[in-house]
PDB file of C-alpha atoms and ligand atoms in Angstrom:
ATOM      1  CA  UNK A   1     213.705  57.291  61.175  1.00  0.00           C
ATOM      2  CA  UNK A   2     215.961  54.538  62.611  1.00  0.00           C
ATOM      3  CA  UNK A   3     215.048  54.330  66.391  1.00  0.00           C
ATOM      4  CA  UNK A   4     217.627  51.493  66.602  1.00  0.00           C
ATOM      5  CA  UNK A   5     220.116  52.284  69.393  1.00  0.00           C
ATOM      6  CA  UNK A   6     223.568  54.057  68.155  1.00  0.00           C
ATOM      7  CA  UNK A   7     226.448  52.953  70.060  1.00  0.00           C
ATOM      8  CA  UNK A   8     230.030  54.719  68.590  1.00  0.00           C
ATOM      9  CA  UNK A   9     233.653  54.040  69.036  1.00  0.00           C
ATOM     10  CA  UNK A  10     235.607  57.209  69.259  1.00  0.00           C
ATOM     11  CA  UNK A  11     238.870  55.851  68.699  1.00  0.00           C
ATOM     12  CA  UNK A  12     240.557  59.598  69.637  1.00  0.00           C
ATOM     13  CA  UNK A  13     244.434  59.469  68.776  1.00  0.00           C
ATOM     14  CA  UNK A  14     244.962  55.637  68.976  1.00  0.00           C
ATOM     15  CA  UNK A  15     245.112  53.336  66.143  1.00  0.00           C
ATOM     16  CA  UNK A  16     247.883  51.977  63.414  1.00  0.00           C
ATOM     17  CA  UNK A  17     246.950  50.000  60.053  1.00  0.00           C
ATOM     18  CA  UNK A  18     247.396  46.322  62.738  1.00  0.00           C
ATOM     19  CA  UNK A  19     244.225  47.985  64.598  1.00  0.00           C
ATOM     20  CA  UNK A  20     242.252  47.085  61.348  1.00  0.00           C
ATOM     21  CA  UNK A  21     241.875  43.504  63.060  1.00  0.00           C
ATOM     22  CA  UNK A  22     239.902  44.477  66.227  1.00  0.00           C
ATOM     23  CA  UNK A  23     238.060  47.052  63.399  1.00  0.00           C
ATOM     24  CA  UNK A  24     237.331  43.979  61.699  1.00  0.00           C
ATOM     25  CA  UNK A  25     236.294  41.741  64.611  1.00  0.00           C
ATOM     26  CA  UNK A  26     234.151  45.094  66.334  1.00  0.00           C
ATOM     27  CA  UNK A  27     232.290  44.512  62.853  1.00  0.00           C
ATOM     28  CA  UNK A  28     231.841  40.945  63.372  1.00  0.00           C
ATOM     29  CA  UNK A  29     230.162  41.251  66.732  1.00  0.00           C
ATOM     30  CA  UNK A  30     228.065  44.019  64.564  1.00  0.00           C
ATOM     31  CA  UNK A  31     226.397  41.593  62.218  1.00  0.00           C
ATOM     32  CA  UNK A  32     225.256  39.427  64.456  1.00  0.00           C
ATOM     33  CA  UNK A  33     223.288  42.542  66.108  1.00  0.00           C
ATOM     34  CA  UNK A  34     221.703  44.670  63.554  1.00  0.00           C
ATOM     35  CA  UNK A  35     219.060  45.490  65.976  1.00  0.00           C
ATOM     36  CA  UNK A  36     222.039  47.655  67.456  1.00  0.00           C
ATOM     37  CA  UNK A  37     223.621  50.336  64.671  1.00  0.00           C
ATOM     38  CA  UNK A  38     227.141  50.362  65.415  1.00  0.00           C
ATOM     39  CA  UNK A  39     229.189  53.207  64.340  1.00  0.00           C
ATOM     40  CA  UNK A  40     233.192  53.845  64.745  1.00  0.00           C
ATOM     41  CA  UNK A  41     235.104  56.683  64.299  1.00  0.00           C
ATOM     42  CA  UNK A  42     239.231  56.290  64.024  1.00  0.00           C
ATOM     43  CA  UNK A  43     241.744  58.407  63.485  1.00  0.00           C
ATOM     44  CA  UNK A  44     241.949  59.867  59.920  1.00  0.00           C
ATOM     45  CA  UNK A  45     244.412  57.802  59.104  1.00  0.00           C
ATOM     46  CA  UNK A  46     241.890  54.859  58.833  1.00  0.00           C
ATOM     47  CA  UNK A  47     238.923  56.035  57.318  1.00  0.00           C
ATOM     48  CA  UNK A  48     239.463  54.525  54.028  1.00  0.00           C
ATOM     49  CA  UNK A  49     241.066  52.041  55.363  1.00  0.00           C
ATOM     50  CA  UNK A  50     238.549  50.714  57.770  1.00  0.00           C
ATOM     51  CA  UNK A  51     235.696  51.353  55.122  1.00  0.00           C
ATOM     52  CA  UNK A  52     236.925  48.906  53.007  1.00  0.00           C
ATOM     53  CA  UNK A  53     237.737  46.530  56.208  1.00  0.00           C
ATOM     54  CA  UNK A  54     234.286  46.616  57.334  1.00  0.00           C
ATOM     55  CA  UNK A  55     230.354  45.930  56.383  1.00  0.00           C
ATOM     56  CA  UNK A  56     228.087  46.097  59.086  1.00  0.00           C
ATOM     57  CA  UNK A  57     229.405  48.711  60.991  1.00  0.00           C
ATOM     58  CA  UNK A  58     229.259  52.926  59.644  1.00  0.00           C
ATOM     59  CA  UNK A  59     232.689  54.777  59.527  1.00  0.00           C
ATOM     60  CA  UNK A  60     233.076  58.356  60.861  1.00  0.00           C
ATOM     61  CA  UNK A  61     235.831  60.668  61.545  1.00  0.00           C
ATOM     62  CA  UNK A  62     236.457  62.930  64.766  1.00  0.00           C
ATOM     63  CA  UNK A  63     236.069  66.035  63.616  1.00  0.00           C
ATOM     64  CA  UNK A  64     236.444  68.353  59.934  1.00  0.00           C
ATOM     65  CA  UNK A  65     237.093  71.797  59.179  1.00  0.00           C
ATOM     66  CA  UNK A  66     233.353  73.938  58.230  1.00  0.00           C
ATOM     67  CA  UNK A  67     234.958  75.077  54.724  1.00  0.00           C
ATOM     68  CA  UNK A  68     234.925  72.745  51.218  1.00  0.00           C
ATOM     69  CA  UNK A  69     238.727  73.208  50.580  1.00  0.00           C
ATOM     70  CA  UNK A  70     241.177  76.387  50.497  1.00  0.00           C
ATOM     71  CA  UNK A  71     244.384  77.225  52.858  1.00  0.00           C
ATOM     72  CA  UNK A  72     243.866  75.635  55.993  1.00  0.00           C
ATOM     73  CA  UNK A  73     246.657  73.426  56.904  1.00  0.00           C
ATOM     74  CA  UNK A  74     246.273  69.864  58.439  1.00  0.00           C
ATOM     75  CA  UNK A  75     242.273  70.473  58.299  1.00  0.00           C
ATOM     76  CA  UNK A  76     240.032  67.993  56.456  1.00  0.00           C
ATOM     77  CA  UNK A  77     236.755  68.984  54.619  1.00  0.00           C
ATOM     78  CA  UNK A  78     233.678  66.850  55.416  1.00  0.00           C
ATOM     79  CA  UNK A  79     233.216  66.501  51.134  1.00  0.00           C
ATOM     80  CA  UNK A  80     236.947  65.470  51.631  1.00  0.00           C
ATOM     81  CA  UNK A  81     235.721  62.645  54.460  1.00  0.00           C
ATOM     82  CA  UNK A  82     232.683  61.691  52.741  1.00  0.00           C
ATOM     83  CA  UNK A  83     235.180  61.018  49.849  1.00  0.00           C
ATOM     84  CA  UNK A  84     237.363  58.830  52.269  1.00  0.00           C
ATOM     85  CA  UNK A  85     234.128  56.431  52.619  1.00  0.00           C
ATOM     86  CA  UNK A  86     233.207  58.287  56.384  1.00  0.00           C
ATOM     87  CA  UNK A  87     229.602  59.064  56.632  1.00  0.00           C
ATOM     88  CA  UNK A  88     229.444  60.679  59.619  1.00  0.00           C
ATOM     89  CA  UNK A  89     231.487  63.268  61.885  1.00  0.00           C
ATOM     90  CA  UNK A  90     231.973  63.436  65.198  1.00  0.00           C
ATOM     91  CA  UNK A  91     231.599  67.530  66.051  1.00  0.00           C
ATOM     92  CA  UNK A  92     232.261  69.663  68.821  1.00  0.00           C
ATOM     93  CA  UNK A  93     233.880  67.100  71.356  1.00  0.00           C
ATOM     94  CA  UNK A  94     235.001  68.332  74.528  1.00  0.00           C
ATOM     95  CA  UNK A  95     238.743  67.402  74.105  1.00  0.00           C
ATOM     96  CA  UNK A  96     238.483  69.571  70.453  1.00  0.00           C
ATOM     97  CA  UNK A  97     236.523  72.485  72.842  1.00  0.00           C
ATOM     98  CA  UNK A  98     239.439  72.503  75.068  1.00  0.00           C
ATOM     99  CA  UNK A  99     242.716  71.742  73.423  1.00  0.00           C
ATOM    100  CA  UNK A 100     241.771  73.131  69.722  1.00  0.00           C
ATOM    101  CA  UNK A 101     239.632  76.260  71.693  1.00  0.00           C
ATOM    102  CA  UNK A 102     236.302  75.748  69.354  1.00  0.00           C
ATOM    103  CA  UNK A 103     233.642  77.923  70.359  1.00  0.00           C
ATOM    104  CA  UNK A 104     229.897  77.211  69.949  1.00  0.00           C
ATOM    105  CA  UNK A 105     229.689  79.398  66.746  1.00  0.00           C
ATOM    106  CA  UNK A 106     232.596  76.854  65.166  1.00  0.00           C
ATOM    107  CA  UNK A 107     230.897  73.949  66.211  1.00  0.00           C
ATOM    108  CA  UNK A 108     227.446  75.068  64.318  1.00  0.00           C
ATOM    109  CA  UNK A 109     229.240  75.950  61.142  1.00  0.00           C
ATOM    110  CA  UNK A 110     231.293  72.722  61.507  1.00  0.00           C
ATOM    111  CA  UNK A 111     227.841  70.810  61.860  1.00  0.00           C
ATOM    112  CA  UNK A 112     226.471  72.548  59.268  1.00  0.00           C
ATOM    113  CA  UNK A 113     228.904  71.923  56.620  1.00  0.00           C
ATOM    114  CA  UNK A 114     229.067  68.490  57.388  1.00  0.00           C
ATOM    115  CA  UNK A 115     225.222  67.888  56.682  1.00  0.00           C
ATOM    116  CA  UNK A 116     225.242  69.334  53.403  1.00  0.00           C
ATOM    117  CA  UNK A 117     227.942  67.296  52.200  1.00  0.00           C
ATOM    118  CA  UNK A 118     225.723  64.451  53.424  1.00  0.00           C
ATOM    119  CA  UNK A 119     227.586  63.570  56.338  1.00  0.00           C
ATOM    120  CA  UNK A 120     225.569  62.327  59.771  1.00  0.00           C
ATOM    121  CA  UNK A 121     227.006  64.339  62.931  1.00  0.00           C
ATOM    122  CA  UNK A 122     227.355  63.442  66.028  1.00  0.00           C
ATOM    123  CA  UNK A 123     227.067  66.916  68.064  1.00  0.00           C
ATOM    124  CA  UNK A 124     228.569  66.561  71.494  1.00  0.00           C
ATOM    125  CA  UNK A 125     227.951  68.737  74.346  1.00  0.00           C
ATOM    126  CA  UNK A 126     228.493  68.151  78.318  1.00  0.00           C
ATOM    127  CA  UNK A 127     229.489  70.486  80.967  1.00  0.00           C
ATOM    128  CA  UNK A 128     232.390  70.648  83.551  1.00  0.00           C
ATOM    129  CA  UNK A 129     232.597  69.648  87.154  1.00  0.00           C
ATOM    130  CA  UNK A 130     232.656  72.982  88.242  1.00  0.00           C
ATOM    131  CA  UNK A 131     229.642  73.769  86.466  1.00  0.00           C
ATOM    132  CA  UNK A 132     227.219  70.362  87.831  1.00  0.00           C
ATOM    133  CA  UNK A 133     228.808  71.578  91.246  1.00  0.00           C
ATOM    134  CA  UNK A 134     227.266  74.929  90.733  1.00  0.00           C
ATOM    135  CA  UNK A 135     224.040  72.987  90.124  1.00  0.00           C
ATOM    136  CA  UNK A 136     223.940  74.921  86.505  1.00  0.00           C
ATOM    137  CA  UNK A 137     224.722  71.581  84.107  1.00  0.00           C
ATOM    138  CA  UNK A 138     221.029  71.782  82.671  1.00  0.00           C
ATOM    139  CA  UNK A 139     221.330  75.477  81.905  1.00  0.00           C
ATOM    140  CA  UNK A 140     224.514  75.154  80.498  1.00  0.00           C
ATOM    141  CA  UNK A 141     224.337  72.000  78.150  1.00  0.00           C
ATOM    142  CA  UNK A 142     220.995  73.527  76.603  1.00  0.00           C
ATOM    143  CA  UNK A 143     222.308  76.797  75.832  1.00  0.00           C
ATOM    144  CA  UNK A 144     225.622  75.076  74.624  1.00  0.00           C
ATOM    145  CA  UNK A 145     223.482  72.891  72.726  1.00  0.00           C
ATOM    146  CA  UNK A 146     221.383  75.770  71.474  1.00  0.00           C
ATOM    147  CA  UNK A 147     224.572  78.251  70.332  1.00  0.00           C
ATOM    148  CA  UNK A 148     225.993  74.833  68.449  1.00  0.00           C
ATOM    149  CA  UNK A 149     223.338  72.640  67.011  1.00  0.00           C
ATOM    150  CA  UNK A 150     223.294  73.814  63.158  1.00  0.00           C
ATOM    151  CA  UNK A 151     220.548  75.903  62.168  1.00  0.00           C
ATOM    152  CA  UNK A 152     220.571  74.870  58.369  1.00  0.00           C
ATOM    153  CA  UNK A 153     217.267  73.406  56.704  1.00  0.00           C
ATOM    154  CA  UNK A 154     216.824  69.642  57.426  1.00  0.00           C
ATOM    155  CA  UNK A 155     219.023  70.171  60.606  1.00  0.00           C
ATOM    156  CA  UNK A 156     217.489  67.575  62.197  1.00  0.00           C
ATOM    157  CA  UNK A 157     218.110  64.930  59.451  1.00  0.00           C
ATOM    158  CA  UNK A 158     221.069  62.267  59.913  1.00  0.00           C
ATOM    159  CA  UNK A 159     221.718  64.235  63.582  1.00  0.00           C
ATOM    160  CA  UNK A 160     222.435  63.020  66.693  1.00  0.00           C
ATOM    161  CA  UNK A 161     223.543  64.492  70.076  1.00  0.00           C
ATOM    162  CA  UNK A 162     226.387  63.212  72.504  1.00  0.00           C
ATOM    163  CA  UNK A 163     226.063  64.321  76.078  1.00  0.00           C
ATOM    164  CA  UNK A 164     229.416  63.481  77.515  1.00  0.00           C
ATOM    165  CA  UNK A 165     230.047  65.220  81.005  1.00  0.00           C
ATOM    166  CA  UNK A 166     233.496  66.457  80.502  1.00  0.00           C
ATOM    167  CA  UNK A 167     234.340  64.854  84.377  1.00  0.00           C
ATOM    168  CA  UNK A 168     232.829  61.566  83.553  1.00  0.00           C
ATOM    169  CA  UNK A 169     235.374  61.088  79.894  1.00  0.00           C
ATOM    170  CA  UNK A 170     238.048  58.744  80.416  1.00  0.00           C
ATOM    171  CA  UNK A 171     238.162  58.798  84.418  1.00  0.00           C
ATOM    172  CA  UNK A 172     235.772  55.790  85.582  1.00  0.00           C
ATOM    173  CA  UNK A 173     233.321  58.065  86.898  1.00  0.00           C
ATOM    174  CA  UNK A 174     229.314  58.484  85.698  1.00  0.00           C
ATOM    175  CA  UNK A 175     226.544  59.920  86.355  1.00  0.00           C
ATOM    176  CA  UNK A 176     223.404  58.732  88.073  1.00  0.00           C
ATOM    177  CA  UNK A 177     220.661  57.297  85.925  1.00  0.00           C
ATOM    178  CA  UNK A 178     219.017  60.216  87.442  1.00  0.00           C
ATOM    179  CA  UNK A 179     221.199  62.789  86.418  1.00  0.00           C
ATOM    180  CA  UNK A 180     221.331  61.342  82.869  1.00  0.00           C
ATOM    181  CA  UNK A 181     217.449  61.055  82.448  1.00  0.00           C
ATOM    182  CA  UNK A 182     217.113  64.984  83.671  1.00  0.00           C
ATOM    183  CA  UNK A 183     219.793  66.117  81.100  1.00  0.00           C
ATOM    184  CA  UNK A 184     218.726  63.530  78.343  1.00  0.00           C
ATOM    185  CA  UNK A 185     214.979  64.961  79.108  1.00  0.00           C
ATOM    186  CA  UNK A 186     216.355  68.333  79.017  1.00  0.00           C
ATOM    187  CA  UNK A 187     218.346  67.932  75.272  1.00  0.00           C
ATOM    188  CA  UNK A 188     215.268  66.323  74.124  1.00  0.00           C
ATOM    189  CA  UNK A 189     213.009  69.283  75.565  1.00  0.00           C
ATOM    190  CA  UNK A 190     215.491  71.627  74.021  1.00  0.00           C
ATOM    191  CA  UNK A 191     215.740  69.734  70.714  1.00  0.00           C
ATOM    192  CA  UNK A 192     211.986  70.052  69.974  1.00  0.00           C
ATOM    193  CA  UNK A 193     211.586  73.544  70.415  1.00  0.00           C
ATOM    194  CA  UNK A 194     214.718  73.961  67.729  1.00  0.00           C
ATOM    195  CA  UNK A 195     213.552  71.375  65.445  1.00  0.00           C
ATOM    196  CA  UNK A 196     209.985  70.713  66.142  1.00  0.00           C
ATOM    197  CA  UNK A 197     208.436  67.287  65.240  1.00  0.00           C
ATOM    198  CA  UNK A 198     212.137  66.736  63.082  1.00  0.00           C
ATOM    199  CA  UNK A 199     213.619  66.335  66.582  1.00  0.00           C
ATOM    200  CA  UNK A 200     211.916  62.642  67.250  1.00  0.00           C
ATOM    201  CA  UNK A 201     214.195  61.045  64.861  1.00  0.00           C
ATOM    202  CA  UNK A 202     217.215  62.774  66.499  1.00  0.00           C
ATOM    203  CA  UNK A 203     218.933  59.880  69.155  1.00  0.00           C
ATOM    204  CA  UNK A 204     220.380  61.537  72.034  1.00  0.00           C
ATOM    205  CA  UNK A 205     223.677  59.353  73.235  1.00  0.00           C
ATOM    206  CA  UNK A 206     225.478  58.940  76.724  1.00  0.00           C
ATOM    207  CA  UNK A 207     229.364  59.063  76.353  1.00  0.00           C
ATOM    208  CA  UNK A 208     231.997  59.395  79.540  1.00  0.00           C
ATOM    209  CA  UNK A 209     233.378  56.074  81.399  1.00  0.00           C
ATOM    210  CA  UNK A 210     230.762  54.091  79.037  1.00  0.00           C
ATOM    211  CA  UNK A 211     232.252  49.834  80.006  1.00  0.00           C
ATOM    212  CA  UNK A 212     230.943  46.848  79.338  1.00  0.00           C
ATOM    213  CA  UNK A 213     229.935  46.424  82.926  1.00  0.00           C
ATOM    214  CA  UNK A 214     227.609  50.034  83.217  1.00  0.00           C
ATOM    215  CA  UNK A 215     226.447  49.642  79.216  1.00  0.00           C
ATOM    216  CA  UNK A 216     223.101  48.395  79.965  1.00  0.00           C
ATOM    217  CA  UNK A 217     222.464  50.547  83.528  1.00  0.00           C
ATOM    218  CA  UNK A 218     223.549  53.704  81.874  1.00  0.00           C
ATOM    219  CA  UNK A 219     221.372  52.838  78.298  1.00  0.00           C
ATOM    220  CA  UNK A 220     218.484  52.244  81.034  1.00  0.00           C
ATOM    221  CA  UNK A 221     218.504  56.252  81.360  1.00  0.00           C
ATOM    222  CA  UNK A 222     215.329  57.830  79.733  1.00  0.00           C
ATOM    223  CA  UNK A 223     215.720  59.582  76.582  1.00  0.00           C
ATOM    224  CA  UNK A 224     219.141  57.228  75.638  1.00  0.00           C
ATOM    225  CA  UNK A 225     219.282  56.510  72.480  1.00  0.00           C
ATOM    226  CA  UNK A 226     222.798  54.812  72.681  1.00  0.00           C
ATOM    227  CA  UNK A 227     226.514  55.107  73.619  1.00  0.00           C
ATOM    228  CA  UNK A 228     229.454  57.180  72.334  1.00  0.00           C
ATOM    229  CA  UNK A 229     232.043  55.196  73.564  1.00  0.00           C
ATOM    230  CA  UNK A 230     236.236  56.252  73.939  1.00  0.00           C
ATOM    231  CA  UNK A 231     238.323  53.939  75.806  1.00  0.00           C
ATOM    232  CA  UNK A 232     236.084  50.985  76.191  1.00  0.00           C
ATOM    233  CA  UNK A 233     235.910  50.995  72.112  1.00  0.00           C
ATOM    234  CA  UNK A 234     239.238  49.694  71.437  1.00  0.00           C
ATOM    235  CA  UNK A 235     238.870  46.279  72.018  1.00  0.00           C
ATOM    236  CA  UNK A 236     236.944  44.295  70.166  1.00  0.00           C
ATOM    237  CA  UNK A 237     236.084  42.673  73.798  1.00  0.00           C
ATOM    238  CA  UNK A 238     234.829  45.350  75.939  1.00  0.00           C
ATOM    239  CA  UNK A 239     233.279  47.295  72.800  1.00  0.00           C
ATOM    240  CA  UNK A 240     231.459  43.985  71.914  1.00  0.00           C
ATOM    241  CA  UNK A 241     229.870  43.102  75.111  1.00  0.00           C
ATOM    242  CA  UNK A 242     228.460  46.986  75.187  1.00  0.00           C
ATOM    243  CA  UNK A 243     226.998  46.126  71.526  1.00  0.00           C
ATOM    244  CA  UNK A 244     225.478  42.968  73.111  1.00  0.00           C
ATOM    245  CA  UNK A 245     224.161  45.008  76.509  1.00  0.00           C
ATOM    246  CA  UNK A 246     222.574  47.885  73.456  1.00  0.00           C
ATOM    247  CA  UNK A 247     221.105  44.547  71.639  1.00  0.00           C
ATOM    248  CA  UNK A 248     219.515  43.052  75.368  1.00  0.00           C
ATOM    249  CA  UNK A 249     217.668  46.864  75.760  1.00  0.00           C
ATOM    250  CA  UNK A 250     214.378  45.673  73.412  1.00  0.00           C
ATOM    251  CA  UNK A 251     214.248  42.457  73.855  1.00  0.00           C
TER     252      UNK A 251
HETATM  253  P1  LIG B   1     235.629  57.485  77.463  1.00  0.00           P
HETATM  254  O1  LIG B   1     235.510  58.615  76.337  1.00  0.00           O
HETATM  255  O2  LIG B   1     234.594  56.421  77.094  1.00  0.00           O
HETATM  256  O3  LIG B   1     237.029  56.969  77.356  1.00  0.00           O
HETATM  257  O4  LIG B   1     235.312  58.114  78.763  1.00  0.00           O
HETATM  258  C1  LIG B   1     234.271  59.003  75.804  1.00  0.00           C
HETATM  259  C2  LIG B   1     234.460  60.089  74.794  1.00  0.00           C
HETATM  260  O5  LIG B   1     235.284  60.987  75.016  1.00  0.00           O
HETATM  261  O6  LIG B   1     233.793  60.096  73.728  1.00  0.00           O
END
């Protein structure tokens, strides 16, 4: 069970074969914080590439289709990813829920797949601003996370969770520490009753408006067990210092 902190770079649609450099230098900053596992996930486009660019850091993708191969144009396979040198998937993000129209049931089979080819996932889950208005965002993440977390034996195995509040991604704005510890409790609450003791190796990230100037506030939260991190993760600069704020949590 790695109890390390987990801090991810979700590249999204940004990224041409010169971005290798910061890839490169990201992994740099890495080494010299293994206490801190470092994971980044860019476009498919780079997966091989940045595999073979990098050593201390793990490669994922964004997302994958739930079946092995067949007629499903522009999808990608987790075997297929796995294959690329990725070895883990980020699933069910909120900008895939919402322009791509997954539901919850596409999301489980997407996780699913994805562990038994061996992949880690990164399940993400996070409500709207309407819905933390309505004072429902407990209720609603857990039975989101409920209707997508994959259901398959050893579930729990290579998993973790990304609770991004879809109001906090890309617009500056985060939660409380509060707020995070209740939902963080909450997913972890939720987690155990799906997965039982499996769930305590299962590291439950914060993602949304993640900088280097909130990292080690928002990591502070109860129940974080690191960072999925979009815009902040493209330089080497800003991604590195929220590496170093991840490495300053156990000292
Ligand atoms: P952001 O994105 O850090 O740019 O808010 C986070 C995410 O969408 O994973």
């Amino acid at each position: 069970m790695d109890v390390r902190p987990f801090i991810v770079g979700n590249w999204k649609m940004n990224g041409m074969r010169a971005s290798l450099a910061e890839a490169r230098a990201i992994d740099r900053v890495a080494s010299r914080f293994l206490k801190v596992e470092v994971g980044l996930a860019p476009p498919f486009t780079l997966v091989h590439a940045t595999r073979d660019a990098v050593e201390s850091i793990r490669v994922g993708a964004q997302d994958c289709h739930f079946e092995e191969t067949g007629a499903f144009t522009g999808d990608i396979s987790p075997s297929m990813l796995a294959d690329a040198g990725a070895d883990f998937v980020i699933v069910g993000h909120s900008e895939r829920r919402e322009y791509h129209v997954e539901s919850d049931e596409w999301v489980r089979r997407k996780c699913e797949a994805a562990r038994s080819a061996g992949l880690g996932v990164i399940l993400c889950v996070g409500e709207s601003e309407t819905v933390r208005d309505c004072g429902r965002a407990v209720e609603f993440v857990t039975e989101q996370l409920t209707a997508s977390a994959p259901q398959i034996e050893n579930a729990a195995e290579k998993l973790s969770i990304a609770y991004e509040p879809i109001w906090a991604i890309g617009t500056g704005r985060v939660p409380s520490v509060e707020d995070i510890s209740e939902m963080h409790e909450a997913i972890a609450a939720k987690l155990s009753e799906l997965y039982g003791e499996a769930s305590q190796g299962i590291r439950i990230l914060y993602g949304g408006s993640v900088n280097a100037e909130n990292a080690a506030e928002l990591l502070s939260a109860n129940k974080v067990g690191g960072a999925l991190v979009g815009g902040a993760s493209l330089s080497n600069e800003s991604f590195g210092a929220i590496i170093m704020a991840a490495a300053g949590l156990g000292e």
